Amino acid sequence: QVQLVESGGGLVQPGGSLRLSCAASGIIFSIYNMGWYRQAPGKQRELVASITSSLTTNYADSVKGRFTISRDNAKNTVYLQMNSLKPEDTAVYYCKGSKVGANYWGQGTQVTVSS
């Protein structure tokens, strides 16, 4: 079956960095568009960054210049490098894989930015 498993979340101080990973199985990873979303308490889930199968990237304005999305098709993994983290980046981060007719979500990983 399809699985997307996120890892790399945790507690970090403001200004710090984290790298999230999302390992996919059960899909032909290379043909999927991949995205990172986040949901803070009391807020709607929002797109953070995405990368298409042809490596086109897109970022939310709030993370431009601080976050970088990348993918390694040989490892069936998508990454989110997060630098200069702010308290407002605190949320559960979810990985999503999508193509026409199919969408899959991971279970999420908590990121907390606090001193």
XYZ file of C-alpha atoms in Angstrom:
115
model
C 0.000 0.000 0.000
C 0.994 3.640 -0.319
C 2.912 5.151 2.571
C 4.379 8.601 3.082
C 6.435 8.803 6.259
C 7.700 12.143 7.534
C 10.621 12.549 9.903
C 12.958 15.235 11.175
C 10.607 17.366 13.234
C 11.370 18.529 16.734
C 11.989 21.463 19.018
C 14.330 24.187 17.797
C 15.183 27.678 18.959
C 14.272 30.736 16.877
C 16.856 31.239 14.169
C 17.670 27.541 14.067
C 17.338 24.971 11.291
C 15.659 21.644 10.694
C 15.476 19.314 7.731
C 12.303 17.345 7.219
C 12.232 14.168 5.152
C 9.316 12.311 3.617
C 9.956 8.784 2.407
C 7.438 7.354 -0.030
C 6.632 3.752 -0.824
C 3.998 2.043 -2.937
C 4.014 4.707 -5.647
C 6.103 5.548 -8.690
C 7.645 8.444 -6.834
C 9.262 10.159 -9.812
C 5.949 10.948 -11.514
C 4.343 12.486 -8.447
C 4.257 16.156 -7.582
C 5.274 16.487 -3.943
C 4.395 19.113 -1.405
C 4.898 20.119 2.193
C 1.930 21.559 4.085
C 1.573 22.705 7.649
C -1.236 23.175 10.114
C -0.947 25.241 13.255
C -3.453 24.904 16.121
C -6.726 26.597 15.226
C -5.635 27.315 11.664
C -6.279 25.755 8.288
C -3.714 23.556 6.621
C -1.602 25.597 4.230
C 0.849 24.884 1.449
C 4.450 25.583 2.431
C 6.356 24.413 -0.627
C 5.935 22.116 -3.597
C 8.088 20.475 -6.232
C 6.773 18.965 -9.420
C 7.962 15.830 -11.165
C 9.891 18.145 -13.495
C 11.529 19.910 -10.510
C 9.592 23.167 -10.648
C 9.351 24.581 -7.150
C 6.870 26.901 -5.474
C 6.924 28.498 -2.020
C 4.537 30.301 0.266
C 5.521 33.945 0.626
C 6.051 33.450 4.354
C 8.895 30.970 3.801
C 10.561 32.276 0.638
C 14.293 32.676 1.139
C 14.252 30.535 4.300
C 12.947 27.121 3.212
C 14.121 24.915 0.360
C 12.280 21.906 -1.037
C 14.132 19.188 -2.906
C 13.650 15.592 -3.949
C 15.782 12.508 -4.516
C 13.954 10.171 -6.859
C 16.537 7.432 -6.314
C 15.595 7.421 -2.616
C 11.865 8.108 -3.116
C 12.256 11.001 -0.702
C 11.334 14.666 -0.608
C 13.040 17.087 1.761
C 12.279 20.445 3.309
C 15.289 22.374 4.555
C 14.092 25.016 6.993
C 16.452 27.790 8.046
C 15.998 30.937 10.126
C 13.021 29.375 11.834
C 10.508 31.610 13.570
C 7.956 30.864 16.298
C 5.208 31.298 13.700
C 6.616 28.297 11.814
C 5.400 26.089 14.663
C 2.960 23.558 13.231
C 2.463 19.960 12.230
C 4.118 19.506 8.849
C 2.592 17.097 6.354
C 3.928 15.599 3.157
C 1.610 15.160 0.189
C 2.090 13.285 -3.043
C -0.231 13.977 -5.931
C -0.893 13.222 -9.559
C -4.033 13.239 -11.668
C -6.550 11.063 -9.882
C -4.504 10.378 -6.772
C -3.529 12.228 -3.585
C -1.693 10.764 -0.613
C -0.810 12.299 2.748
C 1.676 11.422 5.421
C 0.850 11.343 9.120
C 2.674 14.576 9.922
C 5.639 15.615 12.036
C 5.599 18.287 14.731
C 7.873 21.303 14.420
C 8.070 23.605 17.432
C 10.085 26.808 17.339
C 10.534 28.191 20.810
C 13.190 29.498 23.158
